[in-house]
Coordinates of C-alpha atoms in Angstrom, one line a residue:
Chain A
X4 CA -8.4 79.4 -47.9
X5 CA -11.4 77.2 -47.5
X6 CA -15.1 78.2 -48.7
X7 CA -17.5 79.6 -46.3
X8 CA -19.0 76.7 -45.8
X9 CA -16.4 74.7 -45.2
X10 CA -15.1 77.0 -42.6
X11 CA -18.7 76.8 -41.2
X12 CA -18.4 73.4 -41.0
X13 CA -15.0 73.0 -38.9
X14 CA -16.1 75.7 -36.4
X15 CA -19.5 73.4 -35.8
X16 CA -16.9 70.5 -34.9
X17 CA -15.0 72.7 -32.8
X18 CA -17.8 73.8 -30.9
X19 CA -18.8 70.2 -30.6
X20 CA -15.6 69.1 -29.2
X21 CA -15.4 71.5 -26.9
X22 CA -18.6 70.9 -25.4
X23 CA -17.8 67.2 -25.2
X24 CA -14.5 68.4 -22.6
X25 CA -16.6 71.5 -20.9
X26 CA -19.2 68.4 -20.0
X27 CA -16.5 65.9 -18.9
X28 CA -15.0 68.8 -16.6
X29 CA -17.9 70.2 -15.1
X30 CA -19.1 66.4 -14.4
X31 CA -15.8 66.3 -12.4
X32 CA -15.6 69.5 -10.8
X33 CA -19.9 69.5 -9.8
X34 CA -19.2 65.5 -8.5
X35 CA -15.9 67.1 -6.3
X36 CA -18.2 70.3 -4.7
X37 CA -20.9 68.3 -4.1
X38 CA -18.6 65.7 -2.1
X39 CA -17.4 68.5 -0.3
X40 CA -20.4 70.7 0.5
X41 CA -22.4 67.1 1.7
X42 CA -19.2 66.8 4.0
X43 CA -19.1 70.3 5.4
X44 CA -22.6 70.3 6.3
X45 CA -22.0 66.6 8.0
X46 CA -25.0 65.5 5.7
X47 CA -22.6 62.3 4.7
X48 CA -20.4 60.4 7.6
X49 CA -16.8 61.8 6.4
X50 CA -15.5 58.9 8.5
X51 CA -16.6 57.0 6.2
X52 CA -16.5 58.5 3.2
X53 CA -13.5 60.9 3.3
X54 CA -13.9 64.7 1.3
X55 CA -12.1 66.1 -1.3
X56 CA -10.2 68.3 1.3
X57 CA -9.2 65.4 3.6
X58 CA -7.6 63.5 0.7
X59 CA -5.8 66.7 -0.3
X60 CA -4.4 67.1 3.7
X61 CA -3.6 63.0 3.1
X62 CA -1.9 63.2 0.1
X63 CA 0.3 66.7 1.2
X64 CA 0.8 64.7 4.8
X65 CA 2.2 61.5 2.9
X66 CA 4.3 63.4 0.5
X67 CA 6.0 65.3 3.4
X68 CA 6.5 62.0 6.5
X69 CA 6.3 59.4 4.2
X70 CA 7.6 58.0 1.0
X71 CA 4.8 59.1 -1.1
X72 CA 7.0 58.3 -4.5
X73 CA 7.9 55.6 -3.0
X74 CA 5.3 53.6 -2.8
X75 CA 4.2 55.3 -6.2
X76 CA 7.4 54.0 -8.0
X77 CA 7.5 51.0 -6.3
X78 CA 3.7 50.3 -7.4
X79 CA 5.1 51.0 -11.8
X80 CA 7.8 49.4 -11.1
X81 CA 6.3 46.0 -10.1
X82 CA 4.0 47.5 -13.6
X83 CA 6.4 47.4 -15.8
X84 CA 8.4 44.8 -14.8
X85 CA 5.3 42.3 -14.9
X86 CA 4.4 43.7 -17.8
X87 CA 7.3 43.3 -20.2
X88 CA 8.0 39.7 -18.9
X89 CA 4.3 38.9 -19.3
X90 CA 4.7 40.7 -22.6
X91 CA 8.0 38.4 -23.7
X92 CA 6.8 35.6 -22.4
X93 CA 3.3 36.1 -24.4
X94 CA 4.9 36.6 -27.8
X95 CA 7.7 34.0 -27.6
X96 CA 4.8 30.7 -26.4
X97 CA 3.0 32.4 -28.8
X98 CA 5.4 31.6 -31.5
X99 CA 6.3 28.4 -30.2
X100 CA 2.6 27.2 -30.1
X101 CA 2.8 28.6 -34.5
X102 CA 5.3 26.9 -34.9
X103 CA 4.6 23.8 -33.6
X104 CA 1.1 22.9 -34.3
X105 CA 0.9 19.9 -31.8
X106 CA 2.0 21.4 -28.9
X107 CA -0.9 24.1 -29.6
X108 CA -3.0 21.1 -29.8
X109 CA -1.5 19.4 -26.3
X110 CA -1.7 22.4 -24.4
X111 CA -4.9 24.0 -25.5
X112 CA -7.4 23.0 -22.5
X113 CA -4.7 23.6 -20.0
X114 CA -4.6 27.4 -21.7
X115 CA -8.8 27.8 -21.3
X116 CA -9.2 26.3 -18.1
X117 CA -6.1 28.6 -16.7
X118 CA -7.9 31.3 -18.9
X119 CA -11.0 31.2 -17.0
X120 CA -9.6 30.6 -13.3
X121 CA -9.5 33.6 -11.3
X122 CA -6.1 34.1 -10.7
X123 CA -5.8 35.5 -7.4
X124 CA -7.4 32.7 -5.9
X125 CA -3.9 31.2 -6.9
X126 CA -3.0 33.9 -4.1
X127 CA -2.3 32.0 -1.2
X128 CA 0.0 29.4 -3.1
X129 CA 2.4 32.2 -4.8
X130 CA 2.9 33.6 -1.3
X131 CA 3.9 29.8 0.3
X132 CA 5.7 29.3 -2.7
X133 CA 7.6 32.3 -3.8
X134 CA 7.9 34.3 -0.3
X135 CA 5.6 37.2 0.6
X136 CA 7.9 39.6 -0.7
X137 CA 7.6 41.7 -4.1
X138 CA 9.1 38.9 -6.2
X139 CA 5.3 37.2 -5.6
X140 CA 3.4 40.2 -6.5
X141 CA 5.1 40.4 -9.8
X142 CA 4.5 36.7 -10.5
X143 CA 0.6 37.7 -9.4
X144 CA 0.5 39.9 -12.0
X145 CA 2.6 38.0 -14.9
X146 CA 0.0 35.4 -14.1
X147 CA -2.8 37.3 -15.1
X148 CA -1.4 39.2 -18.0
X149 CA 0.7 36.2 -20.2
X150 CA -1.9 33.9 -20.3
X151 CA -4.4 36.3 -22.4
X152 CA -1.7 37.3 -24.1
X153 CA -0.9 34.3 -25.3
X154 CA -4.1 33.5 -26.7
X155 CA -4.7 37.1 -28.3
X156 CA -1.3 37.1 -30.0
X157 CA -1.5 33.3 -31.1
X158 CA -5.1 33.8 -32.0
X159 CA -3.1 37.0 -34.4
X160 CA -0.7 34.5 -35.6
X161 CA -3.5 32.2 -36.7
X162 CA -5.9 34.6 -38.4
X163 CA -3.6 36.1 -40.7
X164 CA -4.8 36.2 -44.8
X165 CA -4.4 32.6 -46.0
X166 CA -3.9 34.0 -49.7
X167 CA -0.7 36.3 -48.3
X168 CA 0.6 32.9 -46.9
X169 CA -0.2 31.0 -49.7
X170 CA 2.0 33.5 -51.8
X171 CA 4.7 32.6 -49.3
X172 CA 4.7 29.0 -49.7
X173 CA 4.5 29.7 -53.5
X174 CA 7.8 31.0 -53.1
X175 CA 9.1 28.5 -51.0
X176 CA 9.0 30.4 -48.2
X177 CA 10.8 28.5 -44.8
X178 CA 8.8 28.8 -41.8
X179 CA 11.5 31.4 -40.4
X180 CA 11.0 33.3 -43.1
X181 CA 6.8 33.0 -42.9
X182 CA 7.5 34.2 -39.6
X183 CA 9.5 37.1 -39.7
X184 CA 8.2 38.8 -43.3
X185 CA 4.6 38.1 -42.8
X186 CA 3.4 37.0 -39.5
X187 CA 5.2 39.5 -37.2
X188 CA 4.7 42.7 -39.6
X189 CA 1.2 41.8 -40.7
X190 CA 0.2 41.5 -36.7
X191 CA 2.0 44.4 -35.4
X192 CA -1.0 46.8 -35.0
X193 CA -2.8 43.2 -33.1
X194 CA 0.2 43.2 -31.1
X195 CA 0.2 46.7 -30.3
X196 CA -3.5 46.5 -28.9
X197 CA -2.9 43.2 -26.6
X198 CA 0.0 45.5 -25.3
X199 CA -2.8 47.9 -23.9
X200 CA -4.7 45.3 -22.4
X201 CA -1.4 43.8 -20.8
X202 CA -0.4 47.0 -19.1
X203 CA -3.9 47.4 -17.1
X204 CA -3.8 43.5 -16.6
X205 CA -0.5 43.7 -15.2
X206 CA -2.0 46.7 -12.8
X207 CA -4.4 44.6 -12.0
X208 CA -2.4 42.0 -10.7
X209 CA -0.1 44.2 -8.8
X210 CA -2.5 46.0 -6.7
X211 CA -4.1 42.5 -6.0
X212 CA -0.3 41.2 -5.0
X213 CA -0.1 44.3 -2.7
X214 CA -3.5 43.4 -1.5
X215 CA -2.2 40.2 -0.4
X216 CA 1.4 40.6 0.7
X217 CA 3.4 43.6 0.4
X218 CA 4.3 46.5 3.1
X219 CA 4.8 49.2 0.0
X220 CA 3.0 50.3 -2.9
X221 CA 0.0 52.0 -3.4
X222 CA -1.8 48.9 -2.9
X223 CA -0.5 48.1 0.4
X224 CA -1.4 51.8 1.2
X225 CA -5.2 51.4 0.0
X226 CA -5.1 47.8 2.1
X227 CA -3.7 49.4 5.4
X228 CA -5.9 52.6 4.9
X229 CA -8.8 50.1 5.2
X230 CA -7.5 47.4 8.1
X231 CA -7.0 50.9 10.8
X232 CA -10.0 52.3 9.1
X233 CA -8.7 55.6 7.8
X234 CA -10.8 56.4 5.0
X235 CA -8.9 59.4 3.9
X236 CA -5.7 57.3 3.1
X237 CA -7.7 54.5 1.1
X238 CA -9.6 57.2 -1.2
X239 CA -6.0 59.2 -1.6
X240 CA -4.9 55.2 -2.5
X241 CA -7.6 55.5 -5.2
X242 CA -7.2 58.5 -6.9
X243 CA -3.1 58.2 -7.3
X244 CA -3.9 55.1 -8.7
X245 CA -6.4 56.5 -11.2
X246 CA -3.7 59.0 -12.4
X247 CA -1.1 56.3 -12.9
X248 CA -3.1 54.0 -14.8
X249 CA -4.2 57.0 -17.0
X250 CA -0.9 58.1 -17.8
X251 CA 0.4 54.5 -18.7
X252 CA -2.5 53.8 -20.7
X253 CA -1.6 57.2 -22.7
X254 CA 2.3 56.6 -22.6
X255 CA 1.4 53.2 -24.7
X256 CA -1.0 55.4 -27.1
X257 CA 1.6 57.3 -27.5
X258 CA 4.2 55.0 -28.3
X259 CA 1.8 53.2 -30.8
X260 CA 1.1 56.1 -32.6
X261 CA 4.8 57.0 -33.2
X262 CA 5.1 53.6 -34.2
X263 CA 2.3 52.9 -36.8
X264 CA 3.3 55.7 -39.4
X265 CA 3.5 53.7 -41.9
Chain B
X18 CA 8.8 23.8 -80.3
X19 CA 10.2 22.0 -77.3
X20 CA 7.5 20.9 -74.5
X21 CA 7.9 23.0 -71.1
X22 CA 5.5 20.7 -69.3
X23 CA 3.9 17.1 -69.5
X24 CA 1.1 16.1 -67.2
X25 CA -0.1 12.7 -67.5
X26 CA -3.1 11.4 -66.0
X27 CA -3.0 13.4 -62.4
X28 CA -5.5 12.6 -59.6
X29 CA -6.2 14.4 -56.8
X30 CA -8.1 12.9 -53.8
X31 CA -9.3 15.3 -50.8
X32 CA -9.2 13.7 -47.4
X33 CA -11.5 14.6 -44.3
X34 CA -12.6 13.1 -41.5
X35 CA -16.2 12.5 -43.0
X36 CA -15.5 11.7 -46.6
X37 CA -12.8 11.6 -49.4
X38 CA -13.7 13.4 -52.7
X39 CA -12.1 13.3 -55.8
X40 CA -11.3 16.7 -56.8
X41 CA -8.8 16.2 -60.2
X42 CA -9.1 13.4 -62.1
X43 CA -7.6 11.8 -65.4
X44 CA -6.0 15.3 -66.4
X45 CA -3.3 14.5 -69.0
X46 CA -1.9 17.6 -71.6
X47 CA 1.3 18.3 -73.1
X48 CA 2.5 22.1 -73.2
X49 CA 4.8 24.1 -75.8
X50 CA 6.9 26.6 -74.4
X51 CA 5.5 30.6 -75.2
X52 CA 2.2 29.2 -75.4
X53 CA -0.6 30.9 -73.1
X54 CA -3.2 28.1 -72.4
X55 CA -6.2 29.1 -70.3
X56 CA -8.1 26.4 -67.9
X57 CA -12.2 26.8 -67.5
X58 CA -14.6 25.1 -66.1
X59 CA -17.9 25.4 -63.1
X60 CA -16.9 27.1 -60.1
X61 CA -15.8 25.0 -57.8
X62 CA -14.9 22.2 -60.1
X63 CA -11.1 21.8 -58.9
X64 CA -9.4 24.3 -61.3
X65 CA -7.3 25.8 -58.7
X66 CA -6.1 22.7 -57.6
X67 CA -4.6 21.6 -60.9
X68 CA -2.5 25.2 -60.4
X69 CA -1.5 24.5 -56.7
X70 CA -0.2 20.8 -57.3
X71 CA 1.8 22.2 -60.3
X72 CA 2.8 24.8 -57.9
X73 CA 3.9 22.8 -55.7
X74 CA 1.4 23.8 -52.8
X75 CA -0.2 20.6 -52.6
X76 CA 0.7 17.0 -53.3
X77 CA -0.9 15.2 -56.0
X78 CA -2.4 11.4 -55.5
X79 CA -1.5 10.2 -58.4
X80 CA -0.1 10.9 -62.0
X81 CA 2.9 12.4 -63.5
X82 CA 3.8 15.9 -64.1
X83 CA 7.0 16.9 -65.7
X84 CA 8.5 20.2 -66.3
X85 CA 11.3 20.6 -68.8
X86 CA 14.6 20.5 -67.1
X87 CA 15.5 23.5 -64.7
X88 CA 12.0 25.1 -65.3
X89 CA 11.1 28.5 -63.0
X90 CA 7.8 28.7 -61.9
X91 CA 6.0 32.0 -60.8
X92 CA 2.4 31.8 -59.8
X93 CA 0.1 34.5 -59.3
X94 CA -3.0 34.6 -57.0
X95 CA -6.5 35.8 -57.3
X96 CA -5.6 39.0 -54.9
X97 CA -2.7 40.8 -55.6
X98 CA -1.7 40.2 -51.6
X99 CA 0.6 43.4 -51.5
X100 CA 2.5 43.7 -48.8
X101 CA 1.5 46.7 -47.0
X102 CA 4.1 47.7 -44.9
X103 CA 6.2 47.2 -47.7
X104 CA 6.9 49.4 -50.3
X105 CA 6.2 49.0 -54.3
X106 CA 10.1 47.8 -54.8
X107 CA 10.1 45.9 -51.5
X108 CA 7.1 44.0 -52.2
X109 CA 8.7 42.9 -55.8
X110 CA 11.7 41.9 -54.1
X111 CA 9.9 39.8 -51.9
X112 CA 10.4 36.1 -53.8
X113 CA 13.9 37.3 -54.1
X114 CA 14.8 38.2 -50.9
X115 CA 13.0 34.8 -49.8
X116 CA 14.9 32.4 -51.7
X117 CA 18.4 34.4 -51.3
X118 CA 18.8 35.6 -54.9
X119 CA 18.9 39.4 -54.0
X120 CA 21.8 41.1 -55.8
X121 CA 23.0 44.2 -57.7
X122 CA 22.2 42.0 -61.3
X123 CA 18.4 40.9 -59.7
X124 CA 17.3 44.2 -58.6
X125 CA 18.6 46.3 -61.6
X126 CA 16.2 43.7 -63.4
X127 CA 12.8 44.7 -61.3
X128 CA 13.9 47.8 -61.5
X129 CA 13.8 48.1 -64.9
X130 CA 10.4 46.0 -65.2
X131 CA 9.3 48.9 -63.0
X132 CA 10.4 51.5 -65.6
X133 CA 9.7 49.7 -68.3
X134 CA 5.6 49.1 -66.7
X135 CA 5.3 52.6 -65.9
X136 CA 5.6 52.1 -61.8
X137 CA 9.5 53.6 -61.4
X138 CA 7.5 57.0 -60.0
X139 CA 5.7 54.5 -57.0
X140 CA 8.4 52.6 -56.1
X141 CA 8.8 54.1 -53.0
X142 CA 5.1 54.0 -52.6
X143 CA 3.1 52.1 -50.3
X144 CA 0.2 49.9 -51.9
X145 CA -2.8 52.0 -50.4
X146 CA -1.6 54.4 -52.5
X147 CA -1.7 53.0 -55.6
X148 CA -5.1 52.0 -57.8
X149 CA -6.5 48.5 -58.2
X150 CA -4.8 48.1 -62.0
X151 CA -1.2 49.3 -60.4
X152 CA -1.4 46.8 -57.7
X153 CA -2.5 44.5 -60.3
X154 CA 0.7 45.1 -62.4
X155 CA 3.2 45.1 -58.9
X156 CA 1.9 41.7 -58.3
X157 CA 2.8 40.8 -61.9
X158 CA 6.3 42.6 -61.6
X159 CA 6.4 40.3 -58.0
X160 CA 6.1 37.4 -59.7
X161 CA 8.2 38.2 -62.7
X162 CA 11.5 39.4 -60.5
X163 CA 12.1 35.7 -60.1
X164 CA 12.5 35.4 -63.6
X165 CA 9.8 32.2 -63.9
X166 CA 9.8 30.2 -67.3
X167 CA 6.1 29.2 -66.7
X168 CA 3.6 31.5 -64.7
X169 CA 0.6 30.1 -63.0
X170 CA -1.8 32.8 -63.2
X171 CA -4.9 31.6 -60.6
X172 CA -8.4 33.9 -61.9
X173 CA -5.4 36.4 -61.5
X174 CA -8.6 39.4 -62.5
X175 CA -10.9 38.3 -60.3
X176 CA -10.8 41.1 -57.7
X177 CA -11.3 44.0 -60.5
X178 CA -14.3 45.5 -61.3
X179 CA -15.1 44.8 -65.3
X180 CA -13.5 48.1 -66.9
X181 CA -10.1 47.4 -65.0
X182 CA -10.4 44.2 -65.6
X183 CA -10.2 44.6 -69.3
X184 CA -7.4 47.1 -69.4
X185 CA -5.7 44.8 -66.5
X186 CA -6.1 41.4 -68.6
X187 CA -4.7 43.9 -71.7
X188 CA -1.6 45.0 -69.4
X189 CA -0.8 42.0 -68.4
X190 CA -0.5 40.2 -71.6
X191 CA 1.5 42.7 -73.1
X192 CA 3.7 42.5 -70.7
X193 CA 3.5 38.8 -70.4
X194 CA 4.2 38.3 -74.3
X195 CA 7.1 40.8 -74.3
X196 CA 9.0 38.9 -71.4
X197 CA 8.3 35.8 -73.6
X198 CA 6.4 33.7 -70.9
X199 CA 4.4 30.5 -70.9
X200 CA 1.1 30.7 -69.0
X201 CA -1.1 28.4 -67.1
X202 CA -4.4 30.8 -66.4
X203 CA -7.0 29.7 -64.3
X204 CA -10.8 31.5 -65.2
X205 CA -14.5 31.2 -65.1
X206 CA -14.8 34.1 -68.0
X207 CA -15.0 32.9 -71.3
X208 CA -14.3 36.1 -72.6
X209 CA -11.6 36.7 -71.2
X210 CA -9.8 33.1 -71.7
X211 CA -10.9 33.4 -75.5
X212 CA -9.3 36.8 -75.6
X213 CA -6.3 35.8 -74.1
X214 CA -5.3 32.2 -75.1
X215 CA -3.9 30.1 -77.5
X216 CA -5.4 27.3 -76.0
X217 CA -8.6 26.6 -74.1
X218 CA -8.7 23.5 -71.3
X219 CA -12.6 23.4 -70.7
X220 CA -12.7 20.5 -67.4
X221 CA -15.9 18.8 -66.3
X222 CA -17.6 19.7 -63.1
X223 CA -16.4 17.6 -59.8
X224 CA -13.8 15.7 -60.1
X225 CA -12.6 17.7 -63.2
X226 CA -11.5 15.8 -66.1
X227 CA -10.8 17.1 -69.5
X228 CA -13.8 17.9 -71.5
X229 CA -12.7 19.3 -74.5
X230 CA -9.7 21.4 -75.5
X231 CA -10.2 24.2 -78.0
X232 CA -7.6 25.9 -80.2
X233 CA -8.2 29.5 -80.6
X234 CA -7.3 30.9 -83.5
X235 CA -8.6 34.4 -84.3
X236 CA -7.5 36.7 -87.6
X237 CA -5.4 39.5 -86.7
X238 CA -4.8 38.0 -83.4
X239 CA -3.2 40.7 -81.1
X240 CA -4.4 42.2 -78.1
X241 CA -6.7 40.8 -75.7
X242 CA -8.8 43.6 -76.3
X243 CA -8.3 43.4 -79.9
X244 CA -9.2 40.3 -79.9
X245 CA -12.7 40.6 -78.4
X246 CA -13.5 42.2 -81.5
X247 CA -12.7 38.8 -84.1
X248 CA -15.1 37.7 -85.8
X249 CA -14.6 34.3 -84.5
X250 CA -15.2 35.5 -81.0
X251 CA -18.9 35.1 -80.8
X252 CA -18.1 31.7 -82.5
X253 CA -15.7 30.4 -79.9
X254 CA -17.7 32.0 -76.9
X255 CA -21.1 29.9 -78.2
X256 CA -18.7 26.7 -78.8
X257 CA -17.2 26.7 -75.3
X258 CA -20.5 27.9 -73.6
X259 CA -22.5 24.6 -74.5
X260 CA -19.7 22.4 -73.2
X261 CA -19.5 23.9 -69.9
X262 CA -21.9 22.5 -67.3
X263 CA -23.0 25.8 -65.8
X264 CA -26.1 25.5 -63.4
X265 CA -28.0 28.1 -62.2

């Protein structure tokens, strides 16, 4: 059993927590009655900005007419699919670019200036190019996701402790054998956090693909809602989307703190 | 007693794009084997360098070095670079492992240098776990599984704070003596080369050369420890602090 104090002193961070969440919830809840009450006493234009109970009615109307999970599976599936390619693709250039420092060299401007180009404005020429189908949405998004992490896990690669490497080479170590005993364990938790960047990079990009092409996914849904002007649909667009990008960015929390045990 | 290593006058030039320096130069001694021989010198005078080259790590310009035939060398750095996602044994295994000599014979070996170094209980440890002396002693054990005829020790106590450091430097000679090792040891304390070694290199600032070598011989020579308290020590300490070129 712990001392008074102690005890004392868990209870104060117990309250503590507790009011952090009772402040997040009534933040929430206040923001979602006020929307409402504004909208029910036609104080705000609900044509144009929706209410809480409209997008409820939206969201109920879509799950019974139309594919609802449709467009919401099709939306993580474009997700994940751009995401472990951009993810594979990342690690293995990544390694090549170690491995051989003068191809790092070579390609190092083209990797900055492609860093710092917005990628959708590459839009137009992945549509003519690939089709307007899905296949160009998940290209969209592999765009924007590989080349950053490229550079974060290469950077990784780069910055890992000279003396641990030195002890390596004291050994004789071959460069295989750098790579896979030091470089990949040593970077694991750096890999792990480029992962969580990736998977709202590759969100990103798919909802940006939608935007431009597509005739499903939640993207599509937020761009027609807006094009026949039906607020109500581009807000329900909006918040399914918030809930899916919350749950993936847990689901990766999740799986990196099963995996970092050690 | 036979020579384990002749070095005759190595040179070491650094290149860079602005400048060459000469790091080592004119470095020429002749080594018995068991004998523990301790290099000092500024900081920063190219003390390390003279270790790496013999290591292996970098090429020399110039010069001759020659081990005695068939001649193991470990080398030990100024961390103890654990592994930390390996484990105590793992992390000794680890020169093993790398140059394809793990087997029943090789690990029964590290495992008993972990018995007989008081680690067996922490061999399924993981280094956060363990205090800056036992990480000290893994690294040692690491560099020992390899079964090395010559270790390279490079300021190998640097990290410590000063009471570890003493029962570390006290450790590791023991253990050291008992496995019947020759030693290379890289320093910038006095103390603790006079404590430890047979023989004292003292090099020149930039590029080193050879200043002066000192034999150490102490009564009742025995523990490093021990030995501080010689009555030669204060001698030997006083000798070798006037030939070094320390600046403040």
């Amino acid at each position: 059993m712990y001392s008074l104090e102690h005890q004392q002193y868990l209870k104060k961070i117990k309250r503590h927590n507790f009011l952090v969440r009772l402040t997040q919830l009534s933040i929430i809840t206040l923001f979602i009655i006020l929307w409402q009450v504004l909208a029910d006493y036609r104080l705000i234009n609900t044509f144009i900005t929706s209410s809480p109970k409209h997008i409820i009615k939206t969201i109920i109307n879509l799950h019974q007419t139309h594919n609802l999970y449709n467009h919401i599976l099709i939306t993580i599936y474009e997700t994940i699919i751009s995401f472990a390619l951009g993810t594979m693709i990342g690690i293995v250039v990544a390694t090549i670019l170690w491995w051989n420092r003068f191809i790092a060299k070579v390609i190092d401007p083209y990797l900055t200036i492609l860093n710092s180009l917005p990628k959708v404005a590459l839009g137009p020429i992945i549509i003519i190019w690939v089709g307007a189908a899905m296949d160009s949405i998940i290209v969209m998004a592999l765009l924007i996701s590989v080349i950053i992490t490229i550079i974060d896990i290469y950077h990784g690669f780069n910055s890992v402790n000279p003396i641990k490497l030195k002890l390596m080479q004291s050994f004789k170590a071959t460069k295989r054998q750098i790579y896979f005993k030091l470089l990949l364990p040593s970077n694991f938790s750096n890999i792990i956090s480029t992962l969580k960047i990736n998977i709202s990079m590759s969100l990103i990009g798919v909802i940006m693909g939608e935007f431009l092409v597509s005739k499903q996914g939640i993207g599509y849904l937020i761009m027609y809602g807006s094009q026949v002007f039906n607020l109500d649909l581009v807000m329900s667009g909006i918040i399914i989307l918030c809930i899916i990008a919350a749950i993936m960015y847990y689901l990766v929390l999740y799986v990196e703190k099963r995996l970092t045990k050690y | 007693m036979t020579k384990i290593l002749k070095i005759k006058d190595l040179r070491k030039i650094y290149h860079t794009k602005r400048d060459e320096t000469l790091a080592v130069d004119n470095f020429s001694f002749t080594m018995s084997d068991g004998e523990f021989v301790a290099i000092v010198g500024p900081s920063g005078c190219g003390k390390s360098t003279i270790l790496s080259i013999l290591c292996g790590l970098e090429e020399k310009t110039d010069g001759e070095i020659k081990f005695r035939e068939n001649t193991k060398i470990g080398y030990m750095l100024q961390q103890d670079s654990l592994f930390e996602w390996r484990t105590v044994l793992d992390n000794c295994l680890l020169g093993l492992e790398i140059n394809h000599n793990l087997n029943e014979e090789t690990k029964n070996y590290v495992l008993k240098l972990l018995n007989t170094y008081g680690l067996s209980n922490f061999s399924n440890s993981y280094p956060p776990n363990l205090s800056g002396g036992m990480r000290q002693r893994v690294a040692l054990i690491r560099t020992l599984a390899t079964n090395p005829d010559i270790l390279l020790l490079d300021e190998p106590f640097s990290a410590l704070d000063y009471q570890t450091r003493l029962a570390v430097s006290d450790d590791v000679f023991k253990i050291i003596k008992s496995e019947g090792k020759s030693v290379i040891m890289v320093t910038h304390d006095l103390a603790e080369a006079i404590s430890m070694a047979d023989r004292i290199i003292i090099l020149s600032k930039r590029p080193a050369t050879i200043k002066k070598i000192f034999n150490i011989e102490l009564t009742d020579k025995s523990t490093p420890i021990n030995n501080r308290k010689a009555k030669e020590f204060a001698h030997y300490y006083e000798l070798i602090w006037k030939e070094i070129d320390y600046h403040v």
